[in-house]
């Protein structure tokens, strides 16, 4: 049974949250298998296309018989209906690009981890008051580590994860952790369009292992 607590621990222990979407369900599964083989135990599939729900249902069904210790969440959730559909499909946690209080209330009621996306201190405060276990700073490349350093002390105990533009580069990753985040989100910088389209699983394996090592040394 995956819970709010187990999902949060998986993300903070791993220090990196890979995220992606691809319209081909089999390729999506092969990407996840590659990430898992490289050491990933928690990741986010994103609701970025018409096949997302069907793909996600297939992926969670597969997890019943393999990679059973993997936490699989869904991202880009903006409405209660989307949250309901993906929770019914077996999502272990919900990631949003915005703060929707109704989505947060639903996710909390299911005992799952809600990760809303924030840009301003007011949005962060709203998410904090709504007891978000983890807040996504988005887009991270615009905000930057200095922003995190400036606002973190305003919200004691709150955990943050930057997503959008985090680089697979030691200084960038180290700067984010020094600013006070508990993990970094990694999308197209890790799982690129080229890797997806070319099914370059060897390159993904190499990049994932490299990124995991950079996170370990940068914390």
GROMACS .gro file of C-alpha atoms in nm, residues 14 25 42 44 49 59 66 68 77 81 84 89-90 95 101 111 116 126 157 159 162 167 180 182 190 195 204 207-208:
model
   29
   14UNK     CA    1   1.590   0.942  -0.388
   25UNK     CA    2   0.215   0.288  -2.395
   42UNK     CA    3   0.969   0.688  -0.759
   44UNK     CA    4   0.594   1.095  -1.222
   49UNK     CA    5  -0.179   1.391  -2.395
   59UNK     CA    6   0.138   0.106  -1.620
   66UNK     CA    7   0.672  -0.621  -1.142
   68UNK     CA    8   0.624  -0.353  -0.697
   77UNK     CA    9  -0.341   1.752  -1.279
   81UNK     CA   10  -1.215   1.521  -1.236
   84UNK     CA   11  -1.047   1.138  -0.953
   89UNK     CA   12  -0.642   0.428  -1.209
   90UNK     CA   13  -0.402   0.371  -0.919
   95UNK     CA   14   0.139   1.654  -0.887
  101UNK     CA   15  -0.774   2.363  -0.310
  111UNK     CA   16  -0.447   0.948   0.209
  116UNK     CA   17   0.091   2.158  -0.596
  126UNK     CA   18  -0.184   2.901   0.019
  157UNK     CA   19   0.912   2.273   0.788
  159UNK     CA   20   0.945   2.077   0.175
  162UNK     CA   21   1.207   2.255  -0.819
  167UNK     CA   22   2.026   2.081  -1.534
  180UNK     CA   23   1.708   2.413   0.077
  182UNK     CA   24   1.464   1.814  -0.064
  190UNK     CA   25   1.678   1.353  -1.849
  195UNK     CA   26   1.549   0.936  -2.621
  204UNK     CA   27   1.870   0.690  -2.062
  207UNK     CA   28   2.210   0.957  -1.789
  208UNK     CA   29   1.996   0.832  -1.500
   0.00000   0.00000   0.00000
